[in-house]
Coordinates of C-alpha atoms and ligand atoms in Angstrom, one line a residue:
X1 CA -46.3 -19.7 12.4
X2 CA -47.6 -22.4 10.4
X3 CA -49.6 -25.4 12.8
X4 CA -49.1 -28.5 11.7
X5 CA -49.2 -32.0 12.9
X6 CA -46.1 -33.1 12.6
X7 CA -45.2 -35.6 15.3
X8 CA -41.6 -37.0 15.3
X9 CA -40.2 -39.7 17.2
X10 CA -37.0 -39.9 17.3
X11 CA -36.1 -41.8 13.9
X12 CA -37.9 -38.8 11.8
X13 CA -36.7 -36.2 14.0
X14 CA -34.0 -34.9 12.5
X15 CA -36.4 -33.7 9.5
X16 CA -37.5 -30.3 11.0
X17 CA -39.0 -28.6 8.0
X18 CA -42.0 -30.9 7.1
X19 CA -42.0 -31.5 3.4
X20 CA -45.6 -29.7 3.3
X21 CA -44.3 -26.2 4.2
X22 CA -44.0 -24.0 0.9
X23 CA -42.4 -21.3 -0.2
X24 CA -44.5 -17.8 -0.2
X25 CA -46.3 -16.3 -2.8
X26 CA -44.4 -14.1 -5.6
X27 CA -43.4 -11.0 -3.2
X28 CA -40.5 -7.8 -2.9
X29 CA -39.0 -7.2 0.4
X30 CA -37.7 -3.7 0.8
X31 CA -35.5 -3.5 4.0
X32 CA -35.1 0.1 5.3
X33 CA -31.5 0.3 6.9
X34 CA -29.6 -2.1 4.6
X35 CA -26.3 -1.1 5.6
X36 CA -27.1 -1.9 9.4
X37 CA -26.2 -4.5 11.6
X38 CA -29.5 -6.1 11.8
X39 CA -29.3 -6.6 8.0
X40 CA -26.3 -8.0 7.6
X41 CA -26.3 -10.2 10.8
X42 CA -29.6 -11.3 11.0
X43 CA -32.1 -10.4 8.4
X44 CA -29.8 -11.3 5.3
X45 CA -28.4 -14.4 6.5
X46 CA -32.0 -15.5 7.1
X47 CA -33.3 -14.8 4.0
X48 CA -30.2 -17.3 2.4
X49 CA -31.4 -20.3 5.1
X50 CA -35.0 -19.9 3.7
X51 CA -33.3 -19.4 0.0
X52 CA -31.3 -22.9 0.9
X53 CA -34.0 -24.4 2.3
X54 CA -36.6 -23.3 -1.0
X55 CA -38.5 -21.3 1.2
X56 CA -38.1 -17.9 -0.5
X57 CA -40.8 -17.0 -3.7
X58 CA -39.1 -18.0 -7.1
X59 CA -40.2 -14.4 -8.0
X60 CA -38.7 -12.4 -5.6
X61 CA -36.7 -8.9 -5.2
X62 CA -35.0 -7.6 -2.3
X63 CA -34.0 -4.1 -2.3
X64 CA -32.1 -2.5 0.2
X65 CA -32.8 1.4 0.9
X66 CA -29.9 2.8 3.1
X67 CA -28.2 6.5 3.0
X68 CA -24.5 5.5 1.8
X69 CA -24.1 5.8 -1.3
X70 CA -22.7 2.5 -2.8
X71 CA -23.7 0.4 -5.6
X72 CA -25.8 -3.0 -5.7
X73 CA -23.0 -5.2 -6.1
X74 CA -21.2 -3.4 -3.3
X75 CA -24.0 -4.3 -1.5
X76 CA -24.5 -7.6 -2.3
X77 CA -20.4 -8.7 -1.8
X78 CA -20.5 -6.7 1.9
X79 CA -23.3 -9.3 2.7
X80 CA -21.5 -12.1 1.6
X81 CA -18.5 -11.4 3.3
X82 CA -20.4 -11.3 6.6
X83 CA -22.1 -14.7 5.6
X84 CA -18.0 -15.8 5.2
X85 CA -17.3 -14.5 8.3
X86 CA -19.4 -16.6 10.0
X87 CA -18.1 -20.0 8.9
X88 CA -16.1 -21.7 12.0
X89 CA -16.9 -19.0 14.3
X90 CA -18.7 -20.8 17.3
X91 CA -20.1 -17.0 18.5
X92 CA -21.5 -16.3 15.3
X93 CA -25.1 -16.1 14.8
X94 CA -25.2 -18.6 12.1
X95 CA -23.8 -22.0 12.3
X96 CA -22.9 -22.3 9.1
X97 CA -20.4 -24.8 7.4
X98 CA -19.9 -23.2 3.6
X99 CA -21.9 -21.2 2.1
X100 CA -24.1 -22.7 -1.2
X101 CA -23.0 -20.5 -3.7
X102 CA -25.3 -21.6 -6.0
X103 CA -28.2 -20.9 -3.6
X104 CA -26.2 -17.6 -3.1
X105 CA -25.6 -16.6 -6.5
X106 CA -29.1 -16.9 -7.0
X107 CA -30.8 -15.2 -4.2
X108 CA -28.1 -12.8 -5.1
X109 CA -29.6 -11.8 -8.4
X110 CA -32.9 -11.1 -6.6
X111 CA -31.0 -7.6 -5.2
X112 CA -30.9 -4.5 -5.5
X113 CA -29.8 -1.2 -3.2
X114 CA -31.8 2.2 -3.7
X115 CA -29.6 4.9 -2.2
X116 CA -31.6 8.1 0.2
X117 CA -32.3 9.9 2.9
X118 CA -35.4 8.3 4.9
X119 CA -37.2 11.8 5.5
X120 CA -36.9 13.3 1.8
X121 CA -40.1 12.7 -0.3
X122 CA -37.5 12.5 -3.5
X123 CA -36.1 9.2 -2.3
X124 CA -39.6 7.5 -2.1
X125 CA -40.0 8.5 -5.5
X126 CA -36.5 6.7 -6.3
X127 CA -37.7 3.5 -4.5
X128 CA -40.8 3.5 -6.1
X129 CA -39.4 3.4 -9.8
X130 CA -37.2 1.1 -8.7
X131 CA -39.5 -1.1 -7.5
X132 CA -41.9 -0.9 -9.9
X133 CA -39.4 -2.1 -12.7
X134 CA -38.3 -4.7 -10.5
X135 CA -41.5 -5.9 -10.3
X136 CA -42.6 -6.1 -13.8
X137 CA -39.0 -8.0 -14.7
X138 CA -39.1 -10.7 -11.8
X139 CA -43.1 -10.8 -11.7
X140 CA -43.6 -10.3 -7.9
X141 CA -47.5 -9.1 -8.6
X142 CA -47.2 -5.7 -6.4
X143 CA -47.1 -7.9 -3.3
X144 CA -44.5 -5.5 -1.0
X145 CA -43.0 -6.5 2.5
X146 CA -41.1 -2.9 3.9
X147 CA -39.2 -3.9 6.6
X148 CA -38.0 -1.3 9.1
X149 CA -34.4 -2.0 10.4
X150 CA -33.7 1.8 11.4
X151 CA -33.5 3.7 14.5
X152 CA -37.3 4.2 15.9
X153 CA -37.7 7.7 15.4
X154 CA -37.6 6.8 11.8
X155 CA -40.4 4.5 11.9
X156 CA -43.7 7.3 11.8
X157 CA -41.8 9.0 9.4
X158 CA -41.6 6.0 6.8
X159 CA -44.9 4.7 7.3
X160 CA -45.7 8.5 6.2
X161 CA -44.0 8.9 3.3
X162 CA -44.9 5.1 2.1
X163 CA -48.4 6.5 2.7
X164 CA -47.7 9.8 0.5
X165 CA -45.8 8.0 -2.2
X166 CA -48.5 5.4 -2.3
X167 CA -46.6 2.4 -1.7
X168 CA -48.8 0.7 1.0
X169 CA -52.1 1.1 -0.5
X170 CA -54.0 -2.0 -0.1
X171 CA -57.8 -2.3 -1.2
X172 CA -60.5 -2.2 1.6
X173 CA -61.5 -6.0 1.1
X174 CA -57.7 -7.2 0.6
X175 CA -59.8 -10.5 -2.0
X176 CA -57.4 -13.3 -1.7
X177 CA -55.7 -12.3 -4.7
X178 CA -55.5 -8.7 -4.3
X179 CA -51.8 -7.1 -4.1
X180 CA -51.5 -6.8 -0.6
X181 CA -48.7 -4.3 1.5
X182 CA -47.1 -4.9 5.1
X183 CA -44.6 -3.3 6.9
X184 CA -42.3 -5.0 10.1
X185 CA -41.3 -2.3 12.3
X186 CA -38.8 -3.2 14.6
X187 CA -38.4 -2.7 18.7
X188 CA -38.8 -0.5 20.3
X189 CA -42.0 0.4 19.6
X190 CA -42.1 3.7 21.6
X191 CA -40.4 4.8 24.8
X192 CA -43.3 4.8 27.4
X193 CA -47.1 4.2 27.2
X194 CA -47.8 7.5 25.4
X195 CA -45.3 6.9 22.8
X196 CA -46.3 4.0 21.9
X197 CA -50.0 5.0 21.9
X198 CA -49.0 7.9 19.5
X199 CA -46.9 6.1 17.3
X200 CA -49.9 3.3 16.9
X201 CA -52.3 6.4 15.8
X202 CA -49.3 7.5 13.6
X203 CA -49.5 4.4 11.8
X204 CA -53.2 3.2 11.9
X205 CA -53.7 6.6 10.2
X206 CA -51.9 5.0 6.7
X207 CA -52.1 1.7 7.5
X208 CA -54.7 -1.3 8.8
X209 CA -53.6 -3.3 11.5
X210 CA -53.3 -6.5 9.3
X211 CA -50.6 -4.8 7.3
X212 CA -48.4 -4.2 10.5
X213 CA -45.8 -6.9 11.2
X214 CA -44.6 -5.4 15.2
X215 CA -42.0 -7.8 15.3
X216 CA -39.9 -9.1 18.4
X217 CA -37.7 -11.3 18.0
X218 CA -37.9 -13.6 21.1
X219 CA -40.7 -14.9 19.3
X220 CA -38.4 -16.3 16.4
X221 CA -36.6 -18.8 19.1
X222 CA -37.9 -22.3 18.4
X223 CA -38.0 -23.1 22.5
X224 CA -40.4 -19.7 22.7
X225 CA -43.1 -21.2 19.8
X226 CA -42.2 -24.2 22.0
X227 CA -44.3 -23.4 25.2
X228 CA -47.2 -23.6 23.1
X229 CA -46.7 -26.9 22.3
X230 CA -45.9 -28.3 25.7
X231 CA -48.8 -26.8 26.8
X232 CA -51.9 -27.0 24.1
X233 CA -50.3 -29.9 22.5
X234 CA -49.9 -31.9 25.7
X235 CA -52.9 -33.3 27.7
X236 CA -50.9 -33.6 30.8
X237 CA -49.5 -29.6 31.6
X238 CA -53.4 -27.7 31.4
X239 CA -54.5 -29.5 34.7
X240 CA -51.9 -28.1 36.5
X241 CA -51.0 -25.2 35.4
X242 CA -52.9 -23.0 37.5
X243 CA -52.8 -21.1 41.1
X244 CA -54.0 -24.9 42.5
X245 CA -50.8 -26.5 42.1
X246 CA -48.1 -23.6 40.4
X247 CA -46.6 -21.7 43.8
X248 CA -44.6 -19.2 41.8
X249 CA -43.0 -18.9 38.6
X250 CA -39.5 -17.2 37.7
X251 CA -38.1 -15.9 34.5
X252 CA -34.6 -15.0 33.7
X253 CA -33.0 -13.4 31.1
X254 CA -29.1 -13.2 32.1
X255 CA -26.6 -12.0 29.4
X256 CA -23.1 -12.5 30.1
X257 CA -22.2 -9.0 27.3
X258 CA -22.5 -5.4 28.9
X259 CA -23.6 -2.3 26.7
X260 CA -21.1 -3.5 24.0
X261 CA -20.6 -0.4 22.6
X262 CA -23.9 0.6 23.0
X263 CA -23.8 3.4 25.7
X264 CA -25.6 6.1 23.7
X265 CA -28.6 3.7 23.2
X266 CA -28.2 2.3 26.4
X267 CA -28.0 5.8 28.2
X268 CA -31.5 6.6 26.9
X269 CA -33.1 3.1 27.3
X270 CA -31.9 1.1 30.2
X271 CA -32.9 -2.4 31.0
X272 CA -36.5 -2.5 31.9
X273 CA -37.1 -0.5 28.4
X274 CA -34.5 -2.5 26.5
X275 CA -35.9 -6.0 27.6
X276 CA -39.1 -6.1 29.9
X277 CA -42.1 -5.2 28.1
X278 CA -41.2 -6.6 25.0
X279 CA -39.1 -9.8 25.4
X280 CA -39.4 -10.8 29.1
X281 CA -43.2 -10.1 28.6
X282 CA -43.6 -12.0 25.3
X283 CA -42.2 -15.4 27.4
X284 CA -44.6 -14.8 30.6
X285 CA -47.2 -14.3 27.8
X286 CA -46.9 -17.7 26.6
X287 CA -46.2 -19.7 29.9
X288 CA -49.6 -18.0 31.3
X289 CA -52.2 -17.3 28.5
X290 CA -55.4 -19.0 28.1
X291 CA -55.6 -22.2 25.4
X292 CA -56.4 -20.4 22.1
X293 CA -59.9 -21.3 20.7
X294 CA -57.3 -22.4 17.9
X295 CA -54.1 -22.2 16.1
X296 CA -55.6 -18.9 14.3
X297 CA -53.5 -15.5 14.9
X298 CA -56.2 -13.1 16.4
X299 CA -57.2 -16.4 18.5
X300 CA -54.0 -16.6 20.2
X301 CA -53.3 -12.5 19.9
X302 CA -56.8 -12.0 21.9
X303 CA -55.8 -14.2 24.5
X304 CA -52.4 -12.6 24.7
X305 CA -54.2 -9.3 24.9
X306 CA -56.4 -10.5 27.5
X307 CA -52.9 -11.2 29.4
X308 CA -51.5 -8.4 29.0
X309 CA -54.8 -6.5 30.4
X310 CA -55.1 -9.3 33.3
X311 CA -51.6 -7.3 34.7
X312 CA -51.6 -5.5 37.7
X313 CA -49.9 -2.2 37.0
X314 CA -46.6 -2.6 38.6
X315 CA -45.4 0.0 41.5
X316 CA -42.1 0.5 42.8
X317 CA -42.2 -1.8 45.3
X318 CA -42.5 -4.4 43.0
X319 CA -39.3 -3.4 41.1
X320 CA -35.5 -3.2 42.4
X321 CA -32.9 -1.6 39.6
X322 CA -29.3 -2.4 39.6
X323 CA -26.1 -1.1 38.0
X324 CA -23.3 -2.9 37.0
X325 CA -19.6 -2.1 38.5
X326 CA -16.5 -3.6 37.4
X327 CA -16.1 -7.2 38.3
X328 CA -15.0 -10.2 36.3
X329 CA -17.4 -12.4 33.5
X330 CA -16.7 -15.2 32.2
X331 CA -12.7 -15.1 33.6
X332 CA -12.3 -11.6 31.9
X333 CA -11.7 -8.4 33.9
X334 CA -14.5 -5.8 33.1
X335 CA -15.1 -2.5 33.6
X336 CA -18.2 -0.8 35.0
X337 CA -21.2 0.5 33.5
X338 CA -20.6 3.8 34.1
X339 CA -16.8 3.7 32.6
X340 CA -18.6 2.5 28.9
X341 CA -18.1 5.1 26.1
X342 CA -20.8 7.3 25.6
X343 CA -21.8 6.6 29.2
X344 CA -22.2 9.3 32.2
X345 CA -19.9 9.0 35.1
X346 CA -22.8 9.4 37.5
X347 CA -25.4 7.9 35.3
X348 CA -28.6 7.1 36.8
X349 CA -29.7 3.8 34.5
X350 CA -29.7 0.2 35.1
X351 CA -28.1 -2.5 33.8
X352 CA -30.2 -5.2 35.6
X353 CA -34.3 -5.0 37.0
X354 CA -35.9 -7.5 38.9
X355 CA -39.9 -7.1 38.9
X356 CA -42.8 -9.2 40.8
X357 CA -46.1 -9.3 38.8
X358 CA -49.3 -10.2 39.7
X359 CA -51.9 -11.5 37.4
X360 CA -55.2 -10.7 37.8
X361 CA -56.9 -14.0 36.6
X362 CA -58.8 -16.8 37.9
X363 CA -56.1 -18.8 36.6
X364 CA -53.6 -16.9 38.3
X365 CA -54.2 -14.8 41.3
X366 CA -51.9 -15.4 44.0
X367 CA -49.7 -16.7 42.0
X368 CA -46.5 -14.7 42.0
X369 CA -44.4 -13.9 38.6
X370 CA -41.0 -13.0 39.4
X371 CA -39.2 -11.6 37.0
X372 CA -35.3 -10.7 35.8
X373 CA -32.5 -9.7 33.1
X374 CA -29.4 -7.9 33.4
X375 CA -26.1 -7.3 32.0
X376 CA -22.7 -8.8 32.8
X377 CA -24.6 -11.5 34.6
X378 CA -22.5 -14.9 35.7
X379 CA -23.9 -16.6 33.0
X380 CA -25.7 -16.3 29.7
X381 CA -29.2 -18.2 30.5
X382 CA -33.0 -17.5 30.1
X383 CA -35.3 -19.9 31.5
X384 CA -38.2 -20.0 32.7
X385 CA -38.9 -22.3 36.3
X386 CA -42.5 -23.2 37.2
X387 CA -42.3 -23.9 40.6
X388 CA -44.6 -26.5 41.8
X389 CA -46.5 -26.7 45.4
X390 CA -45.2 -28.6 48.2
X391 CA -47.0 -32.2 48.7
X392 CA -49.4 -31.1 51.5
X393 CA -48.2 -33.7 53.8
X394 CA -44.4 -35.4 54.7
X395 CA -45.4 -39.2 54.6
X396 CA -42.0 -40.0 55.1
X397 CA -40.1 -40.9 58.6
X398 CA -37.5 -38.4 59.1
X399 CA -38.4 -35.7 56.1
X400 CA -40.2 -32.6 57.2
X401 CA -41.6 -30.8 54.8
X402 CA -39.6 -27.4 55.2
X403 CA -36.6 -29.7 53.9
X404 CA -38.5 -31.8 50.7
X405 CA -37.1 -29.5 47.5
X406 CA -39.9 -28.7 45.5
X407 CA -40.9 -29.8 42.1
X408 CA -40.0 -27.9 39.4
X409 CA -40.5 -27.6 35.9
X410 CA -37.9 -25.6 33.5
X411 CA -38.2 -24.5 30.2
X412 CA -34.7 -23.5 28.9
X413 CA -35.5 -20.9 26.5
X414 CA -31.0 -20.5 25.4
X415 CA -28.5 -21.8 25.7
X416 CA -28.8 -25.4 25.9
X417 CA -32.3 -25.4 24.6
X418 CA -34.7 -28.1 26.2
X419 CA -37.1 -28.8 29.4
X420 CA -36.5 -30.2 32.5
X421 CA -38.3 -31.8 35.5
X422 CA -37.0 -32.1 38.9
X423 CA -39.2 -34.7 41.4
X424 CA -38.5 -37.0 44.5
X425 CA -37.4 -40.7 44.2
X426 CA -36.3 -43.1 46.9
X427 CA -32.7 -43.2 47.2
X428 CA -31.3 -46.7 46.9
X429 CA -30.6 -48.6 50.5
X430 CA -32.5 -50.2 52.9
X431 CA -34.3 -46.6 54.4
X432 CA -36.9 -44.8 53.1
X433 CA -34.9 -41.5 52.0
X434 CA -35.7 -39.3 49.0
X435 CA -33.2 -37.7 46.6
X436 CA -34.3 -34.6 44.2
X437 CA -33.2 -36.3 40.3
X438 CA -34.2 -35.1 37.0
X439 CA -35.3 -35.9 33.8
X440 CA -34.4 -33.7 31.2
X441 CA -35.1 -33.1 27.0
X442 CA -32.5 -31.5 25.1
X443 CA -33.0 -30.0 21.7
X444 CA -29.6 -31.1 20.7
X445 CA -30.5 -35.1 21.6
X446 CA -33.5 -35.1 19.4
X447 CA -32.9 -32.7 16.6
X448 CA -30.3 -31.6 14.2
X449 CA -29.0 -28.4 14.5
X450 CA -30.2 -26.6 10.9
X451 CA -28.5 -23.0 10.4
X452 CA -31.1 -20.5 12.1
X453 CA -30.2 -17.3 13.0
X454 CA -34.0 -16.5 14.3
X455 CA -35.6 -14.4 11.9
X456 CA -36.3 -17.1 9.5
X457 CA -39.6 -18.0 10.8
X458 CA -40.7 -14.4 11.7
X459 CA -39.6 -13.3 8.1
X460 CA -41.4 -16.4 6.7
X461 CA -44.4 -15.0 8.4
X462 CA -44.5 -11.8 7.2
X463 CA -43.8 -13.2 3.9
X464 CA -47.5 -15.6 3.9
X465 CA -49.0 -12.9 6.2
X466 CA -49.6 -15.0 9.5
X467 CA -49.5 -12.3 12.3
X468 CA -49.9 -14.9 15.0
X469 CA -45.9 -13.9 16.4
X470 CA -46.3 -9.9 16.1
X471 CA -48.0 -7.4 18.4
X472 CA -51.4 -5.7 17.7
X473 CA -51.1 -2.0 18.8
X474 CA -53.4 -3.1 21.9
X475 CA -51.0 -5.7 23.0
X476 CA -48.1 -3.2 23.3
X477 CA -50.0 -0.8 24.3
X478 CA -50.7 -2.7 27.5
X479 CA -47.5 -4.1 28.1
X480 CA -46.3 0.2 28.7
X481 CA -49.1 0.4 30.5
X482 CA -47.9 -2.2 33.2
X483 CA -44.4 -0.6 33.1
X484 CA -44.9 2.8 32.9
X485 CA -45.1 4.0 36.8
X486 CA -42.2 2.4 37.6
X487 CA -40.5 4.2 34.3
X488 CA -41.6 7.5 35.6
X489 CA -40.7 6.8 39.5
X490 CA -37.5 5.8 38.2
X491 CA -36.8 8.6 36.1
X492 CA -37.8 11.0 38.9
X493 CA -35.5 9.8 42.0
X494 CA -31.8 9.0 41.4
X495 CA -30.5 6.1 43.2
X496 CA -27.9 6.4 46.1
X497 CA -26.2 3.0 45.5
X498 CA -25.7 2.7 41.9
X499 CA -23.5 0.7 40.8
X500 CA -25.1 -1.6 42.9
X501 CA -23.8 -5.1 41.7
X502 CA -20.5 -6.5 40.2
X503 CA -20.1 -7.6 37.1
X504 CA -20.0 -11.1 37.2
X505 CA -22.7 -11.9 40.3
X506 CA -26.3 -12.3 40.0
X507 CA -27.8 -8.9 40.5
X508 CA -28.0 -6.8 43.7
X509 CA -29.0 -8.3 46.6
X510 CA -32.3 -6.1 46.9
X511 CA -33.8 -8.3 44.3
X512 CA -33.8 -11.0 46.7
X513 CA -35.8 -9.2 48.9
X514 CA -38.6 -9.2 46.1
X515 CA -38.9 -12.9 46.6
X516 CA -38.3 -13.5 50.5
X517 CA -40.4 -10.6 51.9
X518 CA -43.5 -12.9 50.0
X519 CA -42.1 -16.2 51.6
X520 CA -38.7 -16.2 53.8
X521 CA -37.4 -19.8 52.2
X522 CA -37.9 -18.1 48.5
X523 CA -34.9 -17.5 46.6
X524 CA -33.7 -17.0 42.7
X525 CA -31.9 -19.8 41.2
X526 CA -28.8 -19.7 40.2
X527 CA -27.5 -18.2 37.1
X528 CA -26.2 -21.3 36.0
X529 CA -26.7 -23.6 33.6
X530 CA -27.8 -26.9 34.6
X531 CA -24.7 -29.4 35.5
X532 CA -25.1 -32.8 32.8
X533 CA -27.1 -35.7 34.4
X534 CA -26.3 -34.1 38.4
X535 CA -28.2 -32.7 41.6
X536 CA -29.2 -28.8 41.1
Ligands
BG6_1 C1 -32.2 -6.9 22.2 C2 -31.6 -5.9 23.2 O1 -33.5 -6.6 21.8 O2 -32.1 -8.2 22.7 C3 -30.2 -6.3 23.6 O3 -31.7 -4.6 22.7 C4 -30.2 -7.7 24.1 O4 -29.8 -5.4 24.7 C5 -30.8 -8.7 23.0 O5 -28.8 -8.1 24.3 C6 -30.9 -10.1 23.5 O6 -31.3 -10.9 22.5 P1 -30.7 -12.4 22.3 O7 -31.5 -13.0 21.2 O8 -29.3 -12.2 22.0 O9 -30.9 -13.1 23.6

């Protein structure tokens, strides 16, 4: 994540890339798990934006390591189709018009495909001839990204054999120009706060923490890198933004799409695992972190850390799980969680968790974090409200102050990207009467939308080694810690009313209690997105 003063109004706006940014230094990327999904949705596609927009190394090699057997060009046309496939599709994850077959045809003769099995030391031999001739022909100076797009309990095992084959060594003082050797590894990172406290000692034993890229990919959404702009590059937000004059703050992540064909995943993860202490953590962590002493990674990860630390452990009373039954989404008839493939008929996991957290800060004790995402939700929305104090006095004849809506500020995180603010004004006419309006900033009104499928920054990242986005081991570390009572409490008693909400409504109605036991006239919003220019 590159700081830069770049300050657009509204003629230059539509320019997002400032001319400055460059392309990375001569690297090869090596993406473990080339055949998956991630790959070819995601990590592919945003390698061709940052090709299209000159932001990939003119010497460059991308190999991808997978265990079908299939040639490079096999490969290589596979990807394109899905790039094809996108084009006109409004649900696809890029918005892409055409694709720039010269840009194409030329990132395409950057790849290559090493065929293996992950665990077998011979196929770490295979990679590393390959590699090494690559090198020499396209001139990428030993720099090597490995970027692990496999199932977890792959990801010690790599990092292992990398070690063994020595394909991550990177000298002790890593001088500017020395070769130097990362390696993204993917979510989740670990089941529980052992696991991920193993799997960090796993890895710190072959490699040092500035060669670990933890990636999650919350972090690659513009409106996320956003929040630290509205609030360190703002002087209005810091003066507020603290237990004084915030009465709570709530964060949702609602996704309209159940398990998707997920159920075996799903039956082992559940929602608090799947979404809470990486993504749903990552947004509170940058709505409530200290100011950075500046734009420098370890800067913004120690205060991030600090975070982390500052949260109370979390106890059952502070969660409420939920289950999805059939219902209907979006118009569409659905079935239930527990009718999924690969799902159990009496299966114990949630679909949906709603959580309150308490942050143990001077900034904000007392200040309540409520927190939830589910499945099969009304609507597809995460936000984030900040939920102002009351005036402390109704100067108005006729307005109590039980009846005065509150202020509140909402950062809309997806869809419809942008920020609102909802205050008091006087309603026209002859009496003093207030009316709640809104002002509100859309992405859409002030930039154009550029093909970004929200790896491009991340992998960019990785690419010039700025590690301000990923996790340090102590950061996830921490984030299982606040989790992990409620994992094992949850693990331990069954509950009696699963499935406990239908598809298509908010979430069961024991996640209201969460917020109304603290103050009887709190409630969620709505899973809704907001209506254009009208009252909420
Ligand atoms: C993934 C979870 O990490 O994030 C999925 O495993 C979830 O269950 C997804 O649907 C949500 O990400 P996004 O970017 O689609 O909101």
């Amino acid at each position: 994540m590159t700081a830069m003063a770049n300050h657009p109004l509204r003629d230059d706006a539509t320019t997002q890339q400032p001319s400055s940014t460059k392309p990375p230094g001569p690297c090869s990327v090596v993406i473990f798990g080339a055949g998956g999904d991630l790959t070819k949705r995601l990590l592919v596609p945003a390698l061709y934006n940052l090709a299209h927009t000159g932001l990939i190394p003119e010497k460059f090699v991308l190999i991808g390591a997978d265990i079908a057997k299939r040639s490079a060009d096999d490969w290589k046309n596979s990807l394109h189709k899905t790039l094809e496939s996108f084009i006109g599709d409004p649900n696809a994850e890029d918005q892409i018009k055409k694709i720039d077959e010269n840009t194409w045809s030329k990132f395409a003769g950057h790849l290559s495909y090493v065929q293996g099995d992950f665990t077998d030391a011979a196929f770490y031999q295979a990679l590393k001839q390959e590699l090494e001739s690559l090198e020499s022909q396209h001139g990428t100076g030993g720099n090597r990204l490995f970027y692990l797009a496999v199932a977890d309990r792959f990801f010690g095992t790599i990092v292992e054999h990398l070690g063994e084959a020595g394909l991550v060594h990177e000298k002790d003082d890593a001088a500017i120009d020395a070769p130097w050797c990362r390696v993204v590894i993917e979510k989740p990172f670990g089941h529980s706060y052992a696991s991920a406290q193993a799997l960090n000692t796993q890895i710190l034993g072959i490699l040092k923490e500035r060669q670990i890229y933890r990636i999650d990919h919350f972090l690659g959404k513009e409106t996320v890198q956003n929040i630290m702009a509205l609030r360190f590059g703002n002087g209005m937000f810091e003066p507020i933004w603290n237990r004084d004059r915030i009465d709570h703050v709530q964060i949702t992540v609602a996704e309209t799409v159940g398990v998707e064909g997920r159920g075996k995943f799903y039956e082992q993860t559940g929602a608090l695992r799947d979404m809470v202490p990486n993504h749903v953590f990552q947004l509170l962590a940058m709505v409530t972190i200290e100011p950075p002493i500046g734009f420098k990674p370890e800067a913004i990860r120690d205060k991030k850390y600090e975070l982390f630390a500052a949260i109370e452990t979390l106890t059952e009373t502070d969660a409420v799980r939920g289950q999805y039954g059939p219902g209907t989404v979006a118009g569409k008839q659905v079935i239930g969680y527990r009718d999924e493939p690969d799902v159990a008929k009496d299966s114990a996991i949630e679909t949906y968790v709603a959580m309150r957290l308490k942050i143990n800060n001077w900034r904000w004790a007392g200040v309540p974090f409520y927190i939830r995402t589910g499945k099969h939700m009304p609507q597809r929305m995460s936000e984030i409200a900040i939920r102002f104090k009351k005036a402390p006095l109704a100067a108005f004849q006729g307005t109590s102050l039980d009846t005065m809506p509150p202020n509140w500020l909402v950062l809309r995180i997806q869809p419809d990207e942008g920020i609102s603010l909802q205050f008091e004004v006087k309603r026209p006419g002859q009496a003093m009467r207030l009316a709640p309006v809104k002002m509100d900033f859309r992405y859409r009104d002030w930039f154009a939308p550029e093909p970004n499928v929200g790896y491009e920054t991340l992998l960019y990242d990785c690419m010039i080694g700025d590690q301000t986005l990923f996790q340090r081991a102590d950061m996830v570390e921490e984030t299982w810690r606040v989790v992990q009572q409620v994992l094992d409490r949850w693990a331990a008693t069954k509950p009696s009313d699963f499935p406990n909400y239908a598809s298509g409504s908010p979430g069961p109605d024991a996640a209201d209690r969460l917020l109304s036991d603290d103050d009887a006239g709190r409630r969620w919003r709505d899973v809704a997105l907001p209506k254009t220019g009208g009252r909420s």
